[in-house]
CSV table of C-alpha atoms in Angstrom, one decimal:
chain,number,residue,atom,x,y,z
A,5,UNK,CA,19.9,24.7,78.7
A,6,UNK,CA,18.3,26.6,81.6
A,7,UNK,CA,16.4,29.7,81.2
A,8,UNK,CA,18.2,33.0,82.1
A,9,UNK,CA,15.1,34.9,83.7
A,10,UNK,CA,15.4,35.8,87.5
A,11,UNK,CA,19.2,34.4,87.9
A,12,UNK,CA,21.0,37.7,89.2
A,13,UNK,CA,24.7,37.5,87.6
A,14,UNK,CA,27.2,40.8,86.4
A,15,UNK,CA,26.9,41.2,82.5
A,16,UNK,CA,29.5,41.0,80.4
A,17,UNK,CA,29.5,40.8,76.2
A,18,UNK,CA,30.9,37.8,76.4
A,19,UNK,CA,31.6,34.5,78.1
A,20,UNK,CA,34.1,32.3,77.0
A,21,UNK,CA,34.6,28.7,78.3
A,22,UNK,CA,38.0,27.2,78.7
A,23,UNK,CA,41.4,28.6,79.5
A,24,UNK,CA,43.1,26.8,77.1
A,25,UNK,CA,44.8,28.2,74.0
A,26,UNK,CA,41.5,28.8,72.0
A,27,UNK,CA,39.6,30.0,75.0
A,28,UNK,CA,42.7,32.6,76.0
A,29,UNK,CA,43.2,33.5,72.3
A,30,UNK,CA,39.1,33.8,72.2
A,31,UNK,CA,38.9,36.4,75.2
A,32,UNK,CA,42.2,38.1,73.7
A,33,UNK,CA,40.8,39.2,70.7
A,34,UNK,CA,37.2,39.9,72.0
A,35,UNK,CA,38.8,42.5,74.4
A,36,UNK,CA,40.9,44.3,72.3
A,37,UNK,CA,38.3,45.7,70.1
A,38,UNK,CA,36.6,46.3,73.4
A,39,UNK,CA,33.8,43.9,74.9
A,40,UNK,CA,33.8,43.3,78.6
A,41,UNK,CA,35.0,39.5,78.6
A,42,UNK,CA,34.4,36.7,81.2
A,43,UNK,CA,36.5,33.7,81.0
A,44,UNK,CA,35.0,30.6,83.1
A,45,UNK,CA,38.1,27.8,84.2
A,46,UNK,CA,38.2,25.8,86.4
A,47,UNK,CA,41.7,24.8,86.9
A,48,UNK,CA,44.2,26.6,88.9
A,49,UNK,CA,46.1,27.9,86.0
A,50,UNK,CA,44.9,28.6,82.6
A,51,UNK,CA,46.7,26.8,80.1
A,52,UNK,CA,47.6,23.3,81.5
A,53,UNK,CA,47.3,21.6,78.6
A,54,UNK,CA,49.2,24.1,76.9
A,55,UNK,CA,52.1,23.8,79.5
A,56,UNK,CA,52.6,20.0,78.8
A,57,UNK,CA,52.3,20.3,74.8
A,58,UNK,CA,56.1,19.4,72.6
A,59,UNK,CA,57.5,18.0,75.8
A,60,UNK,CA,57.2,21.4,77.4
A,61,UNK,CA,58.6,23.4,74.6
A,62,UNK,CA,55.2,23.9,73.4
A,63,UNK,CA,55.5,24.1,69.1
A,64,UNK,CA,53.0,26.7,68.8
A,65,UNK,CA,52.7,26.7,65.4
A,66,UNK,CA,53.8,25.8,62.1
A,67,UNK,CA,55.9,28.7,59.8
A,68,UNK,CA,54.6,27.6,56.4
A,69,UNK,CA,51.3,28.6,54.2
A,70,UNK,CA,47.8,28.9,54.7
A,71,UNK,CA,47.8,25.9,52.0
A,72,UNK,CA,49.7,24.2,54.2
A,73,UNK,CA,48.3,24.4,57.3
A,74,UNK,CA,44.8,23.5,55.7
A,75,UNK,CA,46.7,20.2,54.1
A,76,UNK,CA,48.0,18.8,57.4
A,77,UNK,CA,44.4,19.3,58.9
A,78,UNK,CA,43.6,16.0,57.4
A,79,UNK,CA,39.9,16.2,59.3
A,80,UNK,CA,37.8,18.8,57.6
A,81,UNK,CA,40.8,21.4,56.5
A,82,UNK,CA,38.5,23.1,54.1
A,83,UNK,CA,36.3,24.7,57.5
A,84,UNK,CA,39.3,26.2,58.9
A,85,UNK,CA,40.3,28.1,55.5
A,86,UNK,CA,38.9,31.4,56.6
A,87,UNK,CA,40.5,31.1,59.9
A,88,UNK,CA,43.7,30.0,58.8
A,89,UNK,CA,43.8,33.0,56.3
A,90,UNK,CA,42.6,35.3,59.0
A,91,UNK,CA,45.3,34.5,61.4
A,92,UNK,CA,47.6,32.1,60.3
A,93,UNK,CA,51.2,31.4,61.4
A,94,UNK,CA,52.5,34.4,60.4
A,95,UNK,CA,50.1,36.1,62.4
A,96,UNK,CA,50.3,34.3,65.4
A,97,UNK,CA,54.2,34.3,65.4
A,98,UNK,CA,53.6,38.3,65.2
A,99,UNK,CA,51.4,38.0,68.3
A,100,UNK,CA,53.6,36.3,70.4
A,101,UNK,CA,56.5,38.4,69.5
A,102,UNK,CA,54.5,41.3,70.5
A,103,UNK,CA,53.8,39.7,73.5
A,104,UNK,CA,57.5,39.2,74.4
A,105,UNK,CA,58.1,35.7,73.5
A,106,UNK,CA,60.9,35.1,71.3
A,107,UNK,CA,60.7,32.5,68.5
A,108,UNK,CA,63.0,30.0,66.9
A,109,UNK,CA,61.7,27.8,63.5
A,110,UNK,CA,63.6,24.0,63.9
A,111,UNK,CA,63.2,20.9,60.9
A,112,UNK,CA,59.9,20.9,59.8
A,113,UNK,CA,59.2,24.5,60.1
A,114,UNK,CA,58.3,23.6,63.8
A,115,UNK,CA,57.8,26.8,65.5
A,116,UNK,CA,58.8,27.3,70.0
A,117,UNK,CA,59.9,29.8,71.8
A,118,UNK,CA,63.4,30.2,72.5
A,119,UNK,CA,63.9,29.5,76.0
A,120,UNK,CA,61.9,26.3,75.2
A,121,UNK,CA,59.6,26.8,78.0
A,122,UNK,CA,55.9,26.5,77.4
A,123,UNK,CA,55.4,28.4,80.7
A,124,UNK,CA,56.8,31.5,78.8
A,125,UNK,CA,54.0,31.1,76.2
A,126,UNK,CA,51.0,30.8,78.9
A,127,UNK,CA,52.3,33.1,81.1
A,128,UNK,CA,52.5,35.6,78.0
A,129,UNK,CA,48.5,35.0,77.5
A,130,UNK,CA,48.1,35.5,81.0
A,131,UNK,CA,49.6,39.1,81.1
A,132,UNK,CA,47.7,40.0,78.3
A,133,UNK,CA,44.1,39.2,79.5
A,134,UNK,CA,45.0,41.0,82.5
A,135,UNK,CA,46.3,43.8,80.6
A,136,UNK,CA,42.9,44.0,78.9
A,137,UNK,CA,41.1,43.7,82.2
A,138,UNK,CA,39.5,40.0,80.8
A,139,UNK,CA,38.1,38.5,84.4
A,140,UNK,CA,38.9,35.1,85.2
A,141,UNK,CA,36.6,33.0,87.1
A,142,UNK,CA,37.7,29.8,88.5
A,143,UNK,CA,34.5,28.1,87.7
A,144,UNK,CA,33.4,25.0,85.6
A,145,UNK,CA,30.5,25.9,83.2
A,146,UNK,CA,27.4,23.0,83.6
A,147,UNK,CA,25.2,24.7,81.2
A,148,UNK,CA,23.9,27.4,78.9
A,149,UNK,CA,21.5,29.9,79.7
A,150,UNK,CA,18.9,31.2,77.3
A,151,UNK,CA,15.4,33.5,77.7
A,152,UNK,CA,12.9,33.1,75.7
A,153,UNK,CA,14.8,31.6,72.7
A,154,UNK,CA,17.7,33.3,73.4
A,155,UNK,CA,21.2,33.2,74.6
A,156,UNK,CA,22.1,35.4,77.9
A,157,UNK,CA,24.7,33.9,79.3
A,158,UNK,CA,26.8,30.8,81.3
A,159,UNK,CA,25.6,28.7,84.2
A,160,UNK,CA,28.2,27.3,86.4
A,161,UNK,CA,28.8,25.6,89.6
A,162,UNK,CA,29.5,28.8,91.3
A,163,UNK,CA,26.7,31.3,90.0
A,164,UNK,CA,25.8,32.6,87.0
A,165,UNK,CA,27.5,34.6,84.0
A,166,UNK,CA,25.4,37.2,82.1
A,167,UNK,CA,26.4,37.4,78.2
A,168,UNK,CA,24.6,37.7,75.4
A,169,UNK,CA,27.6,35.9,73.5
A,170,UNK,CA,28.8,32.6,74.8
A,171,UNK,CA,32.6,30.9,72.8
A,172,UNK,CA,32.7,27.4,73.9
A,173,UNK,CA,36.9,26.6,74.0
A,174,UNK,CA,37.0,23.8,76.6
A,175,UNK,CA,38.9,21.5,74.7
A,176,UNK,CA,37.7,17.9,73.8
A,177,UNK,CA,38.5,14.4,75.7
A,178,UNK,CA,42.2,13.7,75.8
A,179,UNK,CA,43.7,14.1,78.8
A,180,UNK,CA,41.0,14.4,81.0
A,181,UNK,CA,43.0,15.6,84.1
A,182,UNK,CA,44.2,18.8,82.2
A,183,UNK,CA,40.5,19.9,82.0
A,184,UNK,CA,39.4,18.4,78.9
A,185,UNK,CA,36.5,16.3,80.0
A,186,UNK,CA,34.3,16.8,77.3
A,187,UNK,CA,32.3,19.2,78.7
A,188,UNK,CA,32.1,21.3,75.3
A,189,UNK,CA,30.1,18.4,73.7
A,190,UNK,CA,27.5,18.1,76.1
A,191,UNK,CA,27.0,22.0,75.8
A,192,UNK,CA,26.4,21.8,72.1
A,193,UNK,CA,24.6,19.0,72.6
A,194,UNK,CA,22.1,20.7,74.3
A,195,UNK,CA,21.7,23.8,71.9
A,196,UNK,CA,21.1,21.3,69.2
A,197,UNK,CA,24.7,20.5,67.6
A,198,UNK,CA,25.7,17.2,66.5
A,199,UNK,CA,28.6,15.8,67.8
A,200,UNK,CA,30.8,12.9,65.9
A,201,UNK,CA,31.9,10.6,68.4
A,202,UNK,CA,35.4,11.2,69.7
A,203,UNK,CA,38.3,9.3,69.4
A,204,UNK,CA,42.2,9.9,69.7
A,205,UNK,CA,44.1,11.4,67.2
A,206,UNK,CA,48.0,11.5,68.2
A,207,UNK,CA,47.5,8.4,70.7
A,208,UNK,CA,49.8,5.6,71.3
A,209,UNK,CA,48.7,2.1,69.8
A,210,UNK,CA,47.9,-1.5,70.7
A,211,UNK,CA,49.9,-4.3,68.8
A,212,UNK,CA,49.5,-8.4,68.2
A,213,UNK,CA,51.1,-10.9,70.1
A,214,UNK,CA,54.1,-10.1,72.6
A,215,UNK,CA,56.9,-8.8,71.1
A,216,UNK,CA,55.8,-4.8,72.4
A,217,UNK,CA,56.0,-6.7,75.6
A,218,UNK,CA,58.9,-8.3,76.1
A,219,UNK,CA,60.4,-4.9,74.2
A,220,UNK,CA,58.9,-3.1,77.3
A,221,UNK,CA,60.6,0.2,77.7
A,222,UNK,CA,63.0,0.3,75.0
A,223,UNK,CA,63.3,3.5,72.9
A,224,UNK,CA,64.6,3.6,69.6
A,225,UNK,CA,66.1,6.7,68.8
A,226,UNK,CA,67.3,6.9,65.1
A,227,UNK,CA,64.6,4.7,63.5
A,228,UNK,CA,62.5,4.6,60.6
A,229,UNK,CA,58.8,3.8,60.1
A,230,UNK,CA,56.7,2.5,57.7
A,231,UNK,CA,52.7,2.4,58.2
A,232,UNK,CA,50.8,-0.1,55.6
A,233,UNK,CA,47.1,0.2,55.6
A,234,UNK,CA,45.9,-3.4,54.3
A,235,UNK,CA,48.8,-3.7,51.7
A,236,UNK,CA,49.2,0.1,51.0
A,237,UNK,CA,52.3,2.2,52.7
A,238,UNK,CA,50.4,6.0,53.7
A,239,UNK,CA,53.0,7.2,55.7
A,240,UNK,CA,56.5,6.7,56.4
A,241,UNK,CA,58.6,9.2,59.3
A,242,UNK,CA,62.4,9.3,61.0
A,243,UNK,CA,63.1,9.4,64.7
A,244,UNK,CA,62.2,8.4,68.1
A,245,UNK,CA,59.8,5.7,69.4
A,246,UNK,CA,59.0,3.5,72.4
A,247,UNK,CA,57.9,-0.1,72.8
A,248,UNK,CA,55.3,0.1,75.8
A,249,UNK,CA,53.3,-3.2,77.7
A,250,UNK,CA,50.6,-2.8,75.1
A,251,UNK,CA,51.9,-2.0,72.1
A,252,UNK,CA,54.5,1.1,70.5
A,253,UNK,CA,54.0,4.9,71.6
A,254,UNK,CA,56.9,7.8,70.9
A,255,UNK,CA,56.8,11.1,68.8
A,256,UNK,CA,57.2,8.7,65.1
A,257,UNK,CA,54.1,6.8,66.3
A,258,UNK,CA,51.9,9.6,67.9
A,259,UNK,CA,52.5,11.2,64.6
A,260,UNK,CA,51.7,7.9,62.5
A,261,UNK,CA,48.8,7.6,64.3
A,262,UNK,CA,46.6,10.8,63.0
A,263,UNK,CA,47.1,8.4,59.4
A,264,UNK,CA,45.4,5.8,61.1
A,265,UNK,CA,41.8,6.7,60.5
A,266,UNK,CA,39.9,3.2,59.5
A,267,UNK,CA,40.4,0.5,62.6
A,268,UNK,CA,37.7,-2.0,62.2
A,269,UNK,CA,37.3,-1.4,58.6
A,270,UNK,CA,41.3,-1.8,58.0
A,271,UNK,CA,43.8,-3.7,58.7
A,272,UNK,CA,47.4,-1.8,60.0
A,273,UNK,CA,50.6,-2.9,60.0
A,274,UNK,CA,53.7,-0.9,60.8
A,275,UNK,CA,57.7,-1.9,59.8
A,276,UNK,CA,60.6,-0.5,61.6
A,277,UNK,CA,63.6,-0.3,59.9
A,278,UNK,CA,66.5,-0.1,62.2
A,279,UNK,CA,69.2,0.8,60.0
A,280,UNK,CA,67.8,3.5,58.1
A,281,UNK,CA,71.3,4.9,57.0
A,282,UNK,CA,72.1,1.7,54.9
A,283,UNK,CA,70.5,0.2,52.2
A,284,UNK,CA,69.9,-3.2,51.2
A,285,UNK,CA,73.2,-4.0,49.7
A,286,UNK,CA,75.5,-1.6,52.2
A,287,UNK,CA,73.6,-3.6,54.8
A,288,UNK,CA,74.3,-6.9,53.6
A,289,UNK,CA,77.9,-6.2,53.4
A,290,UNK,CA,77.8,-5.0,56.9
A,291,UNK,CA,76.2,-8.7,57.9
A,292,UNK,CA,78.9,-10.5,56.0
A,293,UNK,CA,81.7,-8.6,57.8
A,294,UNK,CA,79.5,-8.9,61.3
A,295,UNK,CA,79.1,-12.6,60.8
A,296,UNK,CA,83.1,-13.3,59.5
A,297,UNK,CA,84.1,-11.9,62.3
A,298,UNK,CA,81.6,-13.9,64.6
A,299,UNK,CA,82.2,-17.3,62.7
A,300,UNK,CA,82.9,-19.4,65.4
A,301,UNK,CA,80.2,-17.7,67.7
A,302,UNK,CA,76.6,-18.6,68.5
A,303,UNK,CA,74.0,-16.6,66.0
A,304,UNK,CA,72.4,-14.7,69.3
A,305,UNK,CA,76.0,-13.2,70.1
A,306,UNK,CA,76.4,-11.5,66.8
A,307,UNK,CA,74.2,-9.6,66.8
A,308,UNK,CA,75.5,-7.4,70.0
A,309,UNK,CA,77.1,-5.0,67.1
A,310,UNK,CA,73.8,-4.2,65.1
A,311,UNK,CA,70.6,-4.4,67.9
A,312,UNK,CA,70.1,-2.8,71.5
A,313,UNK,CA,70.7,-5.6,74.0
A,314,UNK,CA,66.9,-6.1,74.8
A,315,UNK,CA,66.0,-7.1,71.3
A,316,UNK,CA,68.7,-9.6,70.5
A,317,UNK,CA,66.4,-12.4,71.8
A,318,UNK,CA,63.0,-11.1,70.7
A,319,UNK,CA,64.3,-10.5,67.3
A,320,UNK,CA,66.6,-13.6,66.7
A,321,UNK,CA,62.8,-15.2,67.5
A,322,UNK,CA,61.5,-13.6,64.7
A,323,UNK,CA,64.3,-15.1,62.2
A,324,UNK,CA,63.6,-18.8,62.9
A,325,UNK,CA,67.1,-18.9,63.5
A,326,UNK,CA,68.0,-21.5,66.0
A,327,UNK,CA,69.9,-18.6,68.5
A,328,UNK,CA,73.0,-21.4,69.3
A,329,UNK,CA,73.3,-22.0,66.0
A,330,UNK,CA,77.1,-21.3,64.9
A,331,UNK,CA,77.5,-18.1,62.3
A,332,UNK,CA,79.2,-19.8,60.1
A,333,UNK,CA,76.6,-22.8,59.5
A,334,UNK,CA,74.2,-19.5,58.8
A,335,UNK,CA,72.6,-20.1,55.4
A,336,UNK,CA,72.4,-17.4,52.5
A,337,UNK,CA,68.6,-17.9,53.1
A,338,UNK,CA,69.2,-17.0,56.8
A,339,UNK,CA,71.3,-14.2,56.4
A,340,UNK,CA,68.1,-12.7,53.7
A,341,UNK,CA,66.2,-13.2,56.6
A,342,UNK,CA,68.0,-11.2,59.2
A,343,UNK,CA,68.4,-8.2,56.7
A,344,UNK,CA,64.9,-7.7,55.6
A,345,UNK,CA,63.8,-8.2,59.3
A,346,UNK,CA,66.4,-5.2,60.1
A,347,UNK,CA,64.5,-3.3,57.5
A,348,UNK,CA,61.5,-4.3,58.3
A,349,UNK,CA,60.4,-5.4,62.1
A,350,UNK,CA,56.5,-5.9,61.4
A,351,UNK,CA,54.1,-5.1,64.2
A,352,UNK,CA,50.8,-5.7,63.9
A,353,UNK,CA,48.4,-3.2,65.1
A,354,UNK,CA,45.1,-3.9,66.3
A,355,UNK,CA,43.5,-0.6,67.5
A,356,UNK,CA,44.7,3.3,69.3
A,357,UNK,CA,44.4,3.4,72.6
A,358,UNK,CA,41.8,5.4,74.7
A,359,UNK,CA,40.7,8.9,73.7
A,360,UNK,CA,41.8,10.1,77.6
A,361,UNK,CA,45.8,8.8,76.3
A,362,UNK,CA,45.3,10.7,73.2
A,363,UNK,CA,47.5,14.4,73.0
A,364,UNK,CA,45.0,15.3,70.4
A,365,UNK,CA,40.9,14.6,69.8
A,366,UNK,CA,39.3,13.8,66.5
A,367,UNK,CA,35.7,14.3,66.4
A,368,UNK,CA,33.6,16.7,68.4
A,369,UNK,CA,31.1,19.6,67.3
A,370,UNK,CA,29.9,18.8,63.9
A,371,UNK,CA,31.3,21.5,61.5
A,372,UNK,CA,28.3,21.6,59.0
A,373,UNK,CA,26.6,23.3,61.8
A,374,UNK,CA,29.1,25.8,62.5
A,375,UNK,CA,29.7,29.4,60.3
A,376,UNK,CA,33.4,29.5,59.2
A,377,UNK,CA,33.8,32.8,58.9
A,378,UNK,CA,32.9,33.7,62.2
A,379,UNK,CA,33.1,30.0,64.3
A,380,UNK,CA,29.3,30.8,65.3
A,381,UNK,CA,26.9,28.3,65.7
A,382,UNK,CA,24.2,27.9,62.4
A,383,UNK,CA,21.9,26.7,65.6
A,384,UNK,CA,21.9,29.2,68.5
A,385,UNK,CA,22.6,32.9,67.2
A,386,UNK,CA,25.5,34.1,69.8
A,387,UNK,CA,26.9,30.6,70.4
A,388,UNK,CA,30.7,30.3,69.2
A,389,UNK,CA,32.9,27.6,69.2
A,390,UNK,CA,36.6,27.8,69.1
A,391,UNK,CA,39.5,24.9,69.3
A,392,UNK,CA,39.2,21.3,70.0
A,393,UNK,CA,36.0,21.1,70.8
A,394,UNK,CA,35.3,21.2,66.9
A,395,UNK,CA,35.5,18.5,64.8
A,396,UNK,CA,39.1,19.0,63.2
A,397,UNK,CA,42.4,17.6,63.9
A,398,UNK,CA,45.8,17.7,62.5
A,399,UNK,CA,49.0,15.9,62.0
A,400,UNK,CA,51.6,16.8,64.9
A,401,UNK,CA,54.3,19.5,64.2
A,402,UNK,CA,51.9,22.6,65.5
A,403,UNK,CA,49.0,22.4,63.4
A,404,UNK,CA,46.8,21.2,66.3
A,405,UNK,CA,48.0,24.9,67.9
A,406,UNK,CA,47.4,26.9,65.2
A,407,UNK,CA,44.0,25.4,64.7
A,408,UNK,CA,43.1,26.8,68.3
A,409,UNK,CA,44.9,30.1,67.9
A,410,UNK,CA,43.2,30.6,64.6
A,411,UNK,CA,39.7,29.1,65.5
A,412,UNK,CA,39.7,31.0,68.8
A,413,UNK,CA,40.7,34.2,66.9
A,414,UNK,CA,38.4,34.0,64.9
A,415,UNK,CA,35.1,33.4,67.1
A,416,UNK,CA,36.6,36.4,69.8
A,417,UNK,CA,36.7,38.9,67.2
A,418,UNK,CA,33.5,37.5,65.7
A,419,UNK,CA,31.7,38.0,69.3
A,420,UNK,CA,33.2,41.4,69.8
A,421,UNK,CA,31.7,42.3,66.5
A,422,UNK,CA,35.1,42.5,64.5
A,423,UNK,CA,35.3,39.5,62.7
């Protein structure tokens, strides 16, 4: 922190750091019940994270309960309870209606707009910050400014910002070329916060062996998945994924991912099963009609009618099964072994990849320092934080969203006086 005194800089009430969605949602409500708001970022557009988030449909929320939003916020859901029941869903689908974005609720209660353009939903914040005369700065904060003990404002690479109320928004460490750089921790770092070391949360993962590999850009699109901690299944999802050089990414195993909590103290193992429509028995029926028609036919060349092309090889590997071996020499013993492999394709995971690939970060500003009913800091009287810069994360589906609309909510009205 540097001291204030004798740096010339225009007041305002408040300076908030980050043009993401907490950081925009942060100067919102601050200037509509009044206070002069500066907003420092750096970028050339606010909201570039937010532009790139559900493909570029941006689910901004979740329509469901304040119960449930706090119970898919698996790290430290209690904290956000006031903000949740301050501004939940319901209030921020409210908000962006009023705002002129229409909304549409698909499976899982996944809330976007209905052009499916995240632009629509940024460029709705934009207009409204300028409607309420919020100034922008294009400028990177580098540190906080106090006199004599206190907070007055925002040091950044371009001058100074006056405030006797700083909200830090600037997101955490994933995807470091959209902004997020971590700057937030080393600013409450220096007013005193801990900060839990951050890691990804919604980040592809690393597997054993080479299987990922040689499976190298094949996407499986109707797919289930299975994730065992040690022996115990904690999560099981439907849908899309992608084997990659290192290991499997895609929406199921971004998702699976936020589950995964204990590498190095855990072992994890996930199992694809790619028939998910047919059960053990339908499936086995299916084989014996496959493999009848297919008598006379190598073992590799039956399975055209049941795998993707790429896997044939790679997964008549896994069997044992000699690939030129004729179908109809096939043991009952064999055929067991294709079927539990087609509902069950282990793949050994050894750790996520690195926070910077992650869509969402886990760890960050230490909440036992932070007042929940107002996101200010316990520490530095004045000092808010808002979004991911916090240490809470959620499960994918637009929890991570609402946690920055309701956090950011929260601290802007609290620094305006109004929380």
């Amino acid at each position: 922190m540097t001291t204030a005194s004798s740096i010339p800089a225009k007041r305002a009430d408040l300076a908030v750091i980050g043009g993401g969605p907490a950081g925009m949602m942060a100067a919102i409500a601050a200037a509509e019940r009044g206070a002069a708001v500066v907003l420092l970022e750096p970028n050339e557009r606010l909201g570039k994270k937010l532009n790139i988030t559900g493909k570029g449909r941006c689910n901004l929320t979740n329509n469901c309960s304040v119960e449930d939003l706090a119970a898919n916020t698996p790290r430290n859901g209690r904290f956000l309870w006031g903000a949740f029941s301050r501004f939940g869903s319901a209030e921020t689908m409210a908000f962006f209606e009023r705002l002129g974005v229409p909304l549409k609720t698909e499976r899982g209660n996944r809330v976007f707009p209905v052009s499916d353009r995240a632009f629509d939903v940024s460029a709705a914040l934009e207009r409204e910050l300028r409607r309420l005369g919020v100034r922008w700065v294009r400028d990177r904060a580098v540190e906080l400014l106090v006199e004599d003990g206190v907070l007055a404002g925002v040091l950044g690479d371009r001058g100074a910002y006056r405030a006797g109320r700083v909200a830090v928004a600037s997101g955490g460490a994933s995807y470091p070329l959209t902004g997020s750089t971590g700057d937030g921790y080393r600013l409450a770092a220096s007013a005193g916060h801990t900060v839990v070391e951050p890691r990804g949360s919604l980040v592809p993962l690393e597997a054993e062996g080479d299987l990922c590999q040689r499976l190298q850009g094949l996407s499986l699109k109707n797919a289930a998945l299975r994730v065992y901690e040690n022996e115990k299944k904690i999560y099981s999802d439907f849908g899309e994924m992608l084997f990659t050089h290192f290991g499997v990414s895609g929406p199921m195993v971004l998702s699976a991912s936020a589950h995964m909590r204990n590498f190095g103290k855990k072992r994890y193992r996930l199992e694809i099963d790619l028939k998910p429509a047919l059960d053990e028995g339908a499936l086995d029926k299916r084989l014996l009609a496959d493999f009848a028609r297919h008598a006379n036919s190598d073992f590799c060349n039956a399975l055209d009618g049941l795998l993707p092309k790429k896997l044939i090889g790679p997964f008549a590997a896994l069997t044992g099964i000699d690939p030129r071996q004729k179908v109809h020499d096939l043991t009952r013993e064999q055929r067991r072994r294709v079927l539990v492999l087609l509902k069950a394709l282990p793949v050994a995971i050894t750790r996520p990849r690195p926070v910077e690939e992650a869509i969402v970060t886990s760890g960050g500003v230490a909440v036992k320092e932070v007042n929940p009913s107002t996101m200010e800091s316990k520490l530095l009287p004045g000092l808010y934080f808002a979004g991911e810069v916090l240490d809470v994360d959620a499960y994918t589906g637009g929890f991570n969203l609402q946690i920055a609309w309701s956090t950011g909510h929260l601290a802007g009205a609290s620094a305006a006086g109004g929380g």
